Every structure is written in structure tokens, then in C-alpha cells.
Coordinates of C-alpha atoms in Angstrom, one line a residue:
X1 CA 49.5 -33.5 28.3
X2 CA 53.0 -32.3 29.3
X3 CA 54.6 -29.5 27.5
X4 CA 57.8 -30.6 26.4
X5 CA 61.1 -28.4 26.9
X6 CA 63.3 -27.1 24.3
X7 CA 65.9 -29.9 25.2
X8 CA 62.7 -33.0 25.1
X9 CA 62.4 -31.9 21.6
X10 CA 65.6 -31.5 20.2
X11 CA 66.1 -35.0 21.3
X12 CA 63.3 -36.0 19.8
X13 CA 63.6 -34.5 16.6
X14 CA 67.3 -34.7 16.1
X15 CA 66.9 -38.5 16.2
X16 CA 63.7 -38.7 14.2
X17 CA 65.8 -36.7 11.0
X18 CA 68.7 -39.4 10.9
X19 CA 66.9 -40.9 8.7
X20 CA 66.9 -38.4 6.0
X21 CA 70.0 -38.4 4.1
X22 CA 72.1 -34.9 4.8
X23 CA 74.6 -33.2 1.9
X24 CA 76.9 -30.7 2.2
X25 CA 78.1 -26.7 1.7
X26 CA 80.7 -27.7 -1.3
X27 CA 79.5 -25.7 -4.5
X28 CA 77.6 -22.7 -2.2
X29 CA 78.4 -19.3 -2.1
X30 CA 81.4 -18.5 -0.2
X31 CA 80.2 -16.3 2.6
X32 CA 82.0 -15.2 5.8
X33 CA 81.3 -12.9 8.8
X34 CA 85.5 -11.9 8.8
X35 CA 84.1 -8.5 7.5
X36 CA 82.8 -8.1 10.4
X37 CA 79.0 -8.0 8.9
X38 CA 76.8 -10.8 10.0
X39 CA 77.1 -13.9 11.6
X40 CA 78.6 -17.0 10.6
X41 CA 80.2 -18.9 8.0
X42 CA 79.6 -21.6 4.9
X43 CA 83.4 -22.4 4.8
X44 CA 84.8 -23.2 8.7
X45 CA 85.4 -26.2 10.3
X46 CA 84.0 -27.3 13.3
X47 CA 82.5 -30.3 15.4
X48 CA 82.0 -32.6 11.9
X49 CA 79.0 -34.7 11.6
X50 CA 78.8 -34.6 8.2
X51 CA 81.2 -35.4 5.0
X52 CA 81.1 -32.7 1.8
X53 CA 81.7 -34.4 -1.5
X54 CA 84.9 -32.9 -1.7
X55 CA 86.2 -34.4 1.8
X56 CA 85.8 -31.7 4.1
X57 CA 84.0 -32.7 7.4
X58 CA 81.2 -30.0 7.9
X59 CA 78.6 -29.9 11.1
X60 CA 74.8 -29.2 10.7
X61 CA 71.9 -28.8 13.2
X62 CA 70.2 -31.5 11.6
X63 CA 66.8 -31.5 12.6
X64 CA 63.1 -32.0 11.9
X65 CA 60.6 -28.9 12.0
X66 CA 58.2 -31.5 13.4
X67 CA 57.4 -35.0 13.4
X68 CA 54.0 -35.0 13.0
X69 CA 52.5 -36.1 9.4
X70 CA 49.4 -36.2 7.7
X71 CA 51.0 -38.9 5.5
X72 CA 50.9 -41.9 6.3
X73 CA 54.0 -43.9 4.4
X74 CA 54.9 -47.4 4.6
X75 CA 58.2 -47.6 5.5
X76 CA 58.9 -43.9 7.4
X77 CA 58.7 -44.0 11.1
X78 CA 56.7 -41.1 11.3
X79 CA 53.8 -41.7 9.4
X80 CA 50.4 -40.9 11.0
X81 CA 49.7 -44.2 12.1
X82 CA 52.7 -44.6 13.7
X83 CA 52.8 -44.8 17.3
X84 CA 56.2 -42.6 18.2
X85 CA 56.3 -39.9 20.4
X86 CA 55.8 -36.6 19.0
X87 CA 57.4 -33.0 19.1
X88 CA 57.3 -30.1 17.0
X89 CA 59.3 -27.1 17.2
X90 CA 58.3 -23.8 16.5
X91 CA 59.9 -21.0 13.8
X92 CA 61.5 -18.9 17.4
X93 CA 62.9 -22.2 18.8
X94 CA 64.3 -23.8 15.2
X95 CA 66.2 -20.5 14.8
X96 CA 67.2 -19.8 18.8
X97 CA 68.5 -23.3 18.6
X98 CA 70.9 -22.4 15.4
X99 CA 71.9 -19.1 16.5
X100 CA 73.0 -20.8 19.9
X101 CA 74.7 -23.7 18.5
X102 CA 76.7 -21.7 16.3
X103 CA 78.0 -19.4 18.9
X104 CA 79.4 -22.7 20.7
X105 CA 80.9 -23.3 17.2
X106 CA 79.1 -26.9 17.6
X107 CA 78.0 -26.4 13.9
X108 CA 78.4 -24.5 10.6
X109 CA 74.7 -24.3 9.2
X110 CA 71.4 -26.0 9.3
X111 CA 70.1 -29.1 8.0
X112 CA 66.3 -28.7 8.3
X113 CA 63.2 -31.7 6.9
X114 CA 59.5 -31.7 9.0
X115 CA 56.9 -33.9 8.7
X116 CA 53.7 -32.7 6.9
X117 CA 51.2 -31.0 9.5
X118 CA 48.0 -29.1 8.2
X119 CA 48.8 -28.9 4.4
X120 CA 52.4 -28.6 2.6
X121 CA 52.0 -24.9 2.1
X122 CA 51.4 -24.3 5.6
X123 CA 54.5 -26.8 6.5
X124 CA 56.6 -25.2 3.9
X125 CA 55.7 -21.5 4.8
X126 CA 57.3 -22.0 8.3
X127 CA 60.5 -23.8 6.9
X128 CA 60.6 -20.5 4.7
X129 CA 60.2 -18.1 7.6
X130 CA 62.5 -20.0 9.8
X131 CA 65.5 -19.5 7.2
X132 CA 64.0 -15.6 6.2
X133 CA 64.6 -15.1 9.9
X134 CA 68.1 -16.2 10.0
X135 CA 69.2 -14.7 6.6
X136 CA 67.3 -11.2 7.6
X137 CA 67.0 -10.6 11.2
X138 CA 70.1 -12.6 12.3
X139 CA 72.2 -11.7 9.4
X140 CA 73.4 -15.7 9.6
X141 CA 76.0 -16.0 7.0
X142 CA 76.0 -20.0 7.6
X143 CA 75.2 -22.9 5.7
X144 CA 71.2 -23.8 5.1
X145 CA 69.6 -26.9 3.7
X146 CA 66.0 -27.0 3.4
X147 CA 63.8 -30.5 2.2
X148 CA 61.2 -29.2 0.7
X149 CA 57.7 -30.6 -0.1
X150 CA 56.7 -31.4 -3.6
X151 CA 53.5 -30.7 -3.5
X152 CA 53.8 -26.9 -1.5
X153 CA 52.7 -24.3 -3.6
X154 CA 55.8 -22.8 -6.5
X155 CA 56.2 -19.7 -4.9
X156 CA 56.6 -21.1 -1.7
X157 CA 60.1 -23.4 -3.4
X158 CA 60.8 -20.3 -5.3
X159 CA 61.8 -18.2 -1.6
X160 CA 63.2 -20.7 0.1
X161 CA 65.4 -21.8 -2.7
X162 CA 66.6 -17.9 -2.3
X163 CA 67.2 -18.2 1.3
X164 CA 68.7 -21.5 1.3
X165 CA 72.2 -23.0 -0.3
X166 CA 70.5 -26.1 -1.3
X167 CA 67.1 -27.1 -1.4
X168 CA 66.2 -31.6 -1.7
X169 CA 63.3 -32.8 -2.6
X170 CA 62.7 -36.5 -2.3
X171 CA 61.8 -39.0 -4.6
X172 CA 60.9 -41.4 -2.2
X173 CA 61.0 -44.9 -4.0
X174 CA 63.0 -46.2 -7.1
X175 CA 60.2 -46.7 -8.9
X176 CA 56.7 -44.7 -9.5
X177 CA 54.7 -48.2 -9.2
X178 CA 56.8 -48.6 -5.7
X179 CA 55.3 -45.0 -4.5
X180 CA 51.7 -45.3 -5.4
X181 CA 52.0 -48.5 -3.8
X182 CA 53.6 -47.8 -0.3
X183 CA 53.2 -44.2 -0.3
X184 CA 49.8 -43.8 -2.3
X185 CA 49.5 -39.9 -0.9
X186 CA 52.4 -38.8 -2.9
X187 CA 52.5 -37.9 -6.9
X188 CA 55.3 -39.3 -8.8
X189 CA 54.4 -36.6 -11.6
X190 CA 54.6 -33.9 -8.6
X191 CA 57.8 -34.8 -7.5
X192 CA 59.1 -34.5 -10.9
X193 CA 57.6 -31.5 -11.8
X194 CA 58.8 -29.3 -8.8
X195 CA 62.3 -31.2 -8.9
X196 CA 62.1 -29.8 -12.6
X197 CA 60.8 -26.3 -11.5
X198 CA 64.2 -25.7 -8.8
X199 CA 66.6 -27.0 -12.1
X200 CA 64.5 -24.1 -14.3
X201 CA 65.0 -21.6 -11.5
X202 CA 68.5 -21.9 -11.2
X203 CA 69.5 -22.2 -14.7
X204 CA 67.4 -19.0 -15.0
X205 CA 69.7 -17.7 -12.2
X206 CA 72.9 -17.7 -14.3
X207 CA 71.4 -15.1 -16.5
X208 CA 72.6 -11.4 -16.8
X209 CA 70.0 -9.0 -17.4
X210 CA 70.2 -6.4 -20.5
X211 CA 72.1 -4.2 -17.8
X212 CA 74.7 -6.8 -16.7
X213 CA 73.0 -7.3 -13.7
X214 CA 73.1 -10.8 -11.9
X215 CA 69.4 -11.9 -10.5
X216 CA 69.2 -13.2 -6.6
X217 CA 71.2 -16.7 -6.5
X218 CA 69.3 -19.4 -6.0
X219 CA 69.7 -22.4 -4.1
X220 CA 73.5 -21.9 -5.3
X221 CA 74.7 -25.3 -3.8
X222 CA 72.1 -27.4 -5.9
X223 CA 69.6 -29.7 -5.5
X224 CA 69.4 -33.2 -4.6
X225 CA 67.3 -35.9 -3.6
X226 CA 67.3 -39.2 -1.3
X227 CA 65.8 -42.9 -2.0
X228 CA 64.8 -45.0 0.0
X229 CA 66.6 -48.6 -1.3
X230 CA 65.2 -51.9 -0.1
X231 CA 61.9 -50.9 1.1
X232 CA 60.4 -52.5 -2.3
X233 CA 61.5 -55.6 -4.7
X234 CA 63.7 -52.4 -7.2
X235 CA 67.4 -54.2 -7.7
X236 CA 70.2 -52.7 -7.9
X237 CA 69.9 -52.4 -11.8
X238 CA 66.8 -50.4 -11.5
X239 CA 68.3 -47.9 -8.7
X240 CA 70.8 -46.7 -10.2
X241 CA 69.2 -46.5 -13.7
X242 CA 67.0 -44.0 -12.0
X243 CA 69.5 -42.4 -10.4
X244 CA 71.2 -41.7 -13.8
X245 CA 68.1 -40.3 -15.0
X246 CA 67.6 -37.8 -12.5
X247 CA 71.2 -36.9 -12.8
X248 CA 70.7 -36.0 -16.1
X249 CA 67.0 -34.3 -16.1
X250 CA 67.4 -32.3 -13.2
X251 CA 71.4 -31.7 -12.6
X252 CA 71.6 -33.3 -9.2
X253 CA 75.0 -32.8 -7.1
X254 CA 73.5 -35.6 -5.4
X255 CA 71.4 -38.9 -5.0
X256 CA 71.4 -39.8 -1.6
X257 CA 70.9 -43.5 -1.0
X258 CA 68.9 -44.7 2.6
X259 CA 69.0 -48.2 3.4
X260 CA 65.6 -49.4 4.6
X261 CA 65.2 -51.2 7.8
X262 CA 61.8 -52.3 9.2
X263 CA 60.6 -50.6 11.7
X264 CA 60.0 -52.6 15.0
X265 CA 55.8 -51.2 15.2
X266 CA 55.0 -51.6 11.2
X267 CA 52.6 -53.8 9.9
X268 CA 53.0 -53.0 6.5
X269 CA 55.4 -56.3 5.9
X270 CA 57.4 -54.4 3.7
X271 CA 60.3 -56.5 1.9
X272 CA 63.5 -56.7 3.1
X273 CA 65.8 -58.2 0.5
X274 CA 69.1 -57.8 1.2
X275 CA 71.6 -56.3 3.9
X276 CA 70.6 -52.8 3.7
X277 CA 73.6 -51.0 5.0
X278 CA 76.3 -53.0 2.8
X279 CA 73.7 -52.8 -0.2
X280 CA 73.4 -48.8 0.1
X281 CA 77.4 -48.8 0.8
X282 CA 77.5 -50.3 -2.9
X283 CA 75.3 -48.3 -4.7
X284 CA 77.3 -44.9 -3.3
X285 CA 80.4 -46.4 -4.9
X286 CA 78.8 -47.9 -8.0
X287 CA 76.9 -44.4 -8.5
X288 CA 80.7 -42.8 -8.4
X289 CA 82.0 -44.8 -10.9
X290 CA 79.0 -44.1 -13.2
X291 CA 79.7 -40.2 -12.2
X292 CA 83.6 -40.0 -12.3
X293 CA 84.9 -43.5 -14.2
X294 CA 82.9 -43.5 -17.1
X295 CA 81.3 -46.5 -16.5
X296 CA 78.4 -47.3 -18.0
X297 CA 75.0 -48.8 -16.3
X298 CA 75.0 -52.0 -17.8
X299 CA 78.9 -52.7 -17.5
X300 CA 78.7 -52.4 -13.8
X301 CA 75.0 -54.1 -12.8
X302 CA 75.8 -57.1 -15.7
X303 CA 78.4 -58.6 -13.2
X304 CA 75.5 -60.6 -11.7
X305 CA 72.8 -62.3 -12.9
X306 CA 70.1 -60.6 -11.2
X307 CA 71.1 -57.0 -11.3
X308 CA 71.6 -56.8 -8.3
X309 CA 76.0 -55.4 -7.2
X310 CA 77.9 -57.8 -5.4
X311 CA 78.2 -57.4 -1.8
X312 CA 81.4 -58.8 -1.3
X313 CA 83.6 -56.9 -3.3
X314 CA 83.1 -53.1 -4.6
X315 CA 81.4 -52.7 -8.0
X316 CA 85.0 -51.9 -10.2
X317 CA 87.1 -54.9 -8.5
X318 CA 83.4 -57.4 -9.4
X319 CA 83.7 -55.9 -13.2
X320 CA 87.4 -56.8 -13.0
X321 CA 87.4 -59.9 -12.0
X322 CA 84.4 -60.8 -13.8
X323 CA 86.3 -59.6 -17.5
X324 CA 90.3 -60.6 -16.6
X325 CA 90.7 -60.8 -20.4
X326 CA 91.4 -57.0 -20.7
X327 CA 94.0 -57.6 -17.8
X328 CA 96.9 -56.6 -16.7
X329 CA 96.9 -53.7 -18.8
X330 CA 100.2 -51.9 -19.1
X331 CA 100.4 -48.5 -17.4
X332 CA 102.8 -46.8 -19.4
X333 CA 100.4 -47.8 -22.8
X334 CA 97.3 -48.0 -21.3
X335 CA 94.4 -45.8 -22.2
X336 CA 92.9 -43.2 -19.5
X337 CA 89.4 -45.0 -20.0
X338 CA 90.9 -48.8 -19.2
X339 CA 93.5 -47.3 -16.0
X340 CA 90.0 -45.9 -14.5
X341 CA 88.8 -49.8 -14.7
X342 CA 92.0 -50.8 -12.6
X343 CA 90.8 -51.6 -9.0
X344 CA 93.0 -49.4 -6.7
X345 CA 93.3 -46.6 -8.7
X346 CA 91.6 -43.5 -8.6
X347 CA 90.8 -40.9 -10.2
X348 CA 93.7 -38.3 -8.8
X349 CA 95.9 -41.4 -9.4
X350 CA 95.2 -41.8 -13.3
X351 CA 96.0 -38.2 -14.1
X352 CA 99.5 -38.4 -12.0
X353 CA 100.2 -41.5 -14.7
X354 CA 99.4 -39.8 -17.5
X355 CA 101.2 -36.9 -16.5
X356 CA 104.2 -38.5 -15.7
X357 CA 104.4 -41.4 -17.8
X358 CA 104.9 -38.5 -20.9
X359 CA 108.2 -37.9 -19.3
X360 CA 109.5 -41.4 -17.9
X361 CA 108.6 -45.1 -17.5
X362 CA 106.5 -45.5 -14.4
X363 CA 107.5 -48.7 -12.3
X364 CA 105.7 -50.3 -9.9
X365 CA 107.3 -47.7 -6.5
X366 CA 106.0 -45.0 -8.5
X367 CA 102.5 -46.3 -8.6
X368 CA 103.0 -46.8 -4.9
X369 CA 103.8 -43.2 -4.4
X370 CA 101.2 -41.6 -6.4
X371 CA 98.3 -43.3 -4.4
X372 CA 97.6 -46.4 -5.8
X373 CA 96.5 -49.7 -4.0
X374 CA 98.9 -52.0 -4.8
X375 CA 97.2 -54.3 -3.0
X376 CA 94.1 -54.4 -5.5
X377 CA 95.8 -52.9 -8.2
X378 CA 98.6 -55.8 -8.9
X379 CA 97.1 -58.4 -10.6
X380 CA 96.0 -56.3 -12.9
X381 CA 98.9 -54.3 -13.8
X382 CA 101.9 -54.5 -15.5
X383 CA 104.8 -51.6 -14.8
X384 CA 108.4 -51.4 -14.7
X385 CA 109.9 -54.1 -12.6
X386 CA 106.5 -55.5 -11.9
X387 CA 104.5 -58.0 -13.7
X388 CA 101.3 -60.0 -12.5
X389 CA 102.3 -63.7 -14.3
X390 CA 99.7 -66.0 -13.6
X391 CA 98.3 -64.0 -10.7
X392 CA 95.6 -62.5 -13.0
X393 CA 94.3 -65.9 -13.6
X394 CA 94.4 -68.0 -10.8
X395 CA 91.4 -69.4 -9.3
X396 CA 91.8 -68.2 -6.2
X397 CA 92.0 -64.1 -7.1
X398 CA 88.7 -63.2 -5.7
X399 CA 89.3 -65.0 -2.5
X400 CA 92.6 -62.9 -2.1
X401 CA 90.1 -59.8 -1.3
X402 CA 87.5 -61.3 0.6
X403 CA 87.8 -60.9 4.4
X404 CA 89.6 -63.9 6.3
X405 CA 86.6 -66.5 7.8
X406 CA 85.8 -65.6 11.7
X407 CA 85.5 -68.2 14.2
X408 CA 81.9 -68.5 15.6
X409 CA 81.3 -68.7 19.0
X410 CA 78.3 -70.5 20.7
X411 CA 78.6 -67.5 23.6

């Protein structure tokens, strides 16, 4: 068997970890190497592969440790039966490669998953001594994300999540009875409990001992998770009433959403549903209204019958148009809870409203210049010098946002 080079891997493994789901340095530590001590920084800008929740564009080395598994999962490529070609890196290379990357300012910190290989303590112990050997020997001031494995031993989370800005841990499926089913080698209970354990750690983090004294952050960018939508019959409904639980149990910055796609060797006849790329496109913006609009579950996965979000509009223009009774709503009287519901206006745009409109009566160029789309926003608005009439009601109004037919061609 040939050995494989540095640069055989990296291709390799750098294409095996798009499919897990990467998040961002917004709510680390802010760290620099402007003092001249150590190397690096959590707050640049560079070549941007990635999109913070606060906007920025950020770049990681987003790689897998390894792509070997013991696992062997339905619906992920590199499960043990699965006939890809294989790579694993070792703690020198994962660290060389980061080191040099960052010197050609190609990146700002490390995204790092693996497979499983030998046992989860042993997988996990390298993750940890790949980022120990950054942090200690390399002084690397950078960025770190680390996907941890459930089922590794405590202490083994515990370090890296002091290491690392952000540690994930995946919950896999939207449902327990969808794990056991296509990934029977995985606990549910597990997941939950170490998920449980990083929330304990850092809340325990924020304490001050009797001296004053701070403990060791940890993980000080959060935790997070990934699930995989469409590889099992969960709708829409279901997803995202999970997703609001672990929001709330575990205080999540994030739930990332990856759209399943069969993979061209699986036998596993896994069920594809729907579209996956438009379907996870909708839950990411119904899971920000739930977050940021005060929406509630129900109001937004009620617009259909099945529970499933409409595809072709986003989730706050389908629970418009589906209750045009509470339109146009006046936005010099309206409340902040019912201009959130306005398709077109977010929530930066609201709170200029408010602000202004306790000075002066907005009209319909002052929505324009405080960010709204007019364009979704007008037939359900009233403002000075604007008002919908019977635009609100006509039969055609969903039409007006669909995208014009194409022409098919037979070539």
C-alpha cells in the first residue's frame, strides 16, 4: 500500500469534512498576537470560507483527523462499510498544516471532526493533543473548533473544551427512534448527557472563587450541534421542535442544519423526501425567526398541512400570506411583536421604526431608507403616502413572489 503525502491527505480529508456543518469565532475570547506574544488571531480577516453569525466572513482549516470509523452509519459517507478511500493525519501533521496555513494568512483557526478509529477516548485524546500542541507549544492565539465524541471519556471533553473556543457535539438525527434506527451504535441518552455536561462546565466557568478569582474559560464561544435533515421521514414540524429544545436545555449558539443526499455506494435506501438543499435553506430561516422574531413553533410550521415549511416562499412571507386578516398593519401604530411579522423587515429595521416614529410620522421613503424591502413589505403596510388598497387581497399576491416560469429546453 502506498503511503500517501501530506498534500493526498489533505485532499482527502478536507473534502470528506464538508459535510459536517462549521460555526464560527463570534462570542470567543478576543485574543491577538499584536502584543507581540504568540501567534495568531480569533478576530482578523482573511481568505473567508466561512460566515460568523454576526456577518463577518472568517476562514478555517476545516478538516477531518481521519476518515476512518468504526461506526458504521446509514447515511455518512464514511462509515465502515463504506468503500471511499481513506486518509488519516497524524497530531505533527494536523498542527504543521495549521501553523503553515496561518503564516500564508489562508486562515484564521481550525475547524477539526475525525472519524472514530480504535475507541472515542483514543480518537478524542489526539484531537486534545493536537489543540494542547497549538495552544502550548505554538503559542497559537487563533480560532479552534473541536467535534467532539459523545461517548469519549468526561475528562477527555473537560480539556479540550479548555483548549478549544467552541466545542459541537452532534445529535445526529431529529429524532431518537431515527438514530437507533440508522445509527444503532450511537446513544441518544449519551449525546444528551455529555451535551449537558459542556452546558454544566461552562456555566461553572462564570463563577468567581471566594478570592475573586476567575477559573480557566471554557469553550468560551459555546457549544453547538449539527442534524442531519432528510435522511429519515422527521418533518419540518419535528426538526425544529427539537431544535428549540436543545436551544433551551443546553444553551446552543447554534443548530446547524445538513441537508441529506444519498450517497451514490449506499444500500441503505434511506428516504429522500424532499429537495434537501432548499428544505435545510428553510429551516435556517424559520429557526431565526423562532430565535430573533418571537415566533412561535406552531405559528410558523401550521402554514401547511403536513408540517412540513413551504419551499417556495420563506417561512414569515408563508405565515403572511396564509393570515392577511392582521394586514396591512400601520407602521406608525403598530406593535414591535406584529412589525417583526411584516415580510421585508428585519430586525435592525423594527427598532429604527420605533425609534423614529416617537419623533415623526414615518412614510413610505423612510421605510425605504432604513432597510426595508419594499418589495415584500408593501402589501402589508400602510405609511405615510403609501397604502396597499386591495393589493393585500388579491388572488394573485403569492404569485407576485414566486420566481417567473423558465422555458424548458429539450437540449
Amino acid at each position: 500500500m502506498t503511503r500517501k503525502t501530506i498534500d493526498q491527505k489533505l485532499a482527502i480529508l478536507s473534502d470528506a469534512a464538508k459535510y459536517d456543518a462549521s460555526c464560527a469565532s463570534s462570542g470567543s475570547t478576543k485574543r491577538d498576537s499584536r502584543s507581540g506574544k504568540g501567534l495568531g488571531s480569533n478576530e482578523g480577516s482573511g481568505i473567508c470560507h466561512a460566515y460568523a453569525p454576526d456577518g463577518r466572513c472568517i476562514s478555517l482549516l476545516k478538516i477531518l483527523m481521519t476518515n476512518f470509523c468504526i461506526y458504521d452509519c446509514s447515511y455518512c459517507i464514511n462509515r465502515v462499510s463504506s468503500n471511499v478511500e481513506r486518509a488519516r493525519f497524524s497530531v505533527d501533521e494536523v498542527v504543521k498544516l495549521t501553523i503553515e496555513f496561518y503564516r500564508r494568512n489562508y486562515i484564521e483557526g481550525l475547524f477539526l471532526s475525525s472519524g472514530v478509529i480504535r475507541s472515542p477516548d483514543d480518537t478524542m485524546a489526539d484531537m486534545v493533543r493536537i489543540a494542547r500542541k497549538l495552544r502550548e507549544e505554538e503559542n497559537f492565539r487563533g480560532y479552534i473548533h473541536l467535534k467532539t465524541i459523545p461517548d469519549a471519556a468526561p475528562e477527555l471533553i473537560e480539556q479540550a473544551g479548555l483548549l478549544a473556543d467552541r466545542l459541537s457535539i452532534n445529535v445526529e438525527l431529529p429524532t431518537d427512534a431515527a438514530v437507533q434506527h440508522y445509527a444503532p451504535e450511537k446513544k441518544p441518552d449519551q449525546i444528551r448527557k455529555a451535551m449537558a455536561d459542556v452546558r454544566l462546565r461552562k456555566d461553572a466557568g462564570r463563577d468567581r472563587s471566594y478570592t475573586g478569582k476567575r477559573p480557566a474559560r471554557f469553550a468560551p464561544a459555546g457549544q453547538s450541534t449539527q442534524m442531519i435533515i432528510g435522511a429519515d421521514g422527521s418533518n419540518d414540524a419535528a426538526v425544529l421542535g427539537q431544535s428549540t429544545r436543545l436551544y433551551s436545555s443546553y444553551k446552543l449558539k447554534r443548530v446547524y442544519y445538513s441537508a441529506f443526499s444519498p450517497i451514490p455506494d449506499s444500500s441503505a435506501k434511506l428516504p429522500l423526501i424532499r429537495p434537501p438543499l432548499a428544505r435545510e435553506h428553510r429551516l435556517y430561516q424559520a429557526d431565526w425567526l423562532l430565535r430573533f422574531y418571537d415566533f412561535g413553533l406552531d405559528e410558523i410550521t401550521s402554514v401547511t398541512t403536513d408540517g412540513n415549511l413551504d419551499l417556495a416562499v420563506d417561512p414569515k412571507l408563508a405565515w403572511a400570506l396564509a393570515h392577511r386578516a392582521v394586514f396591512p398593519v400601520d407602521v406608525n401604530r403598530a406593535s414591535r411583536e406584529m412589525l417583526l411579522r411584516v415580510p421585508g423587515f428585519g430586525v435592525k429595521t423594527v427598532q429604527r421604526i420605533l425609534a423614529t416614529r416617537c419623533h415623526r410620522a414615518l412614510r413610505y421613503e423612510d421605510l425605504i431608507h432604513m432597510g426595508a424591502l419594499m418589495k415584500k413589505a408593501r402589501a402589508f403596510v400602510t405609511a405615510g403616502g403609501w397604502t396597499p388598497g386591495a393589493l393585500t387581497d388579491s388572488a394573485d399576491l403569492r404569485a407576485r413572489f414566486l420566481p417567473p416560469p423558465q422555458q424548458l429546453t429539450l437540449f
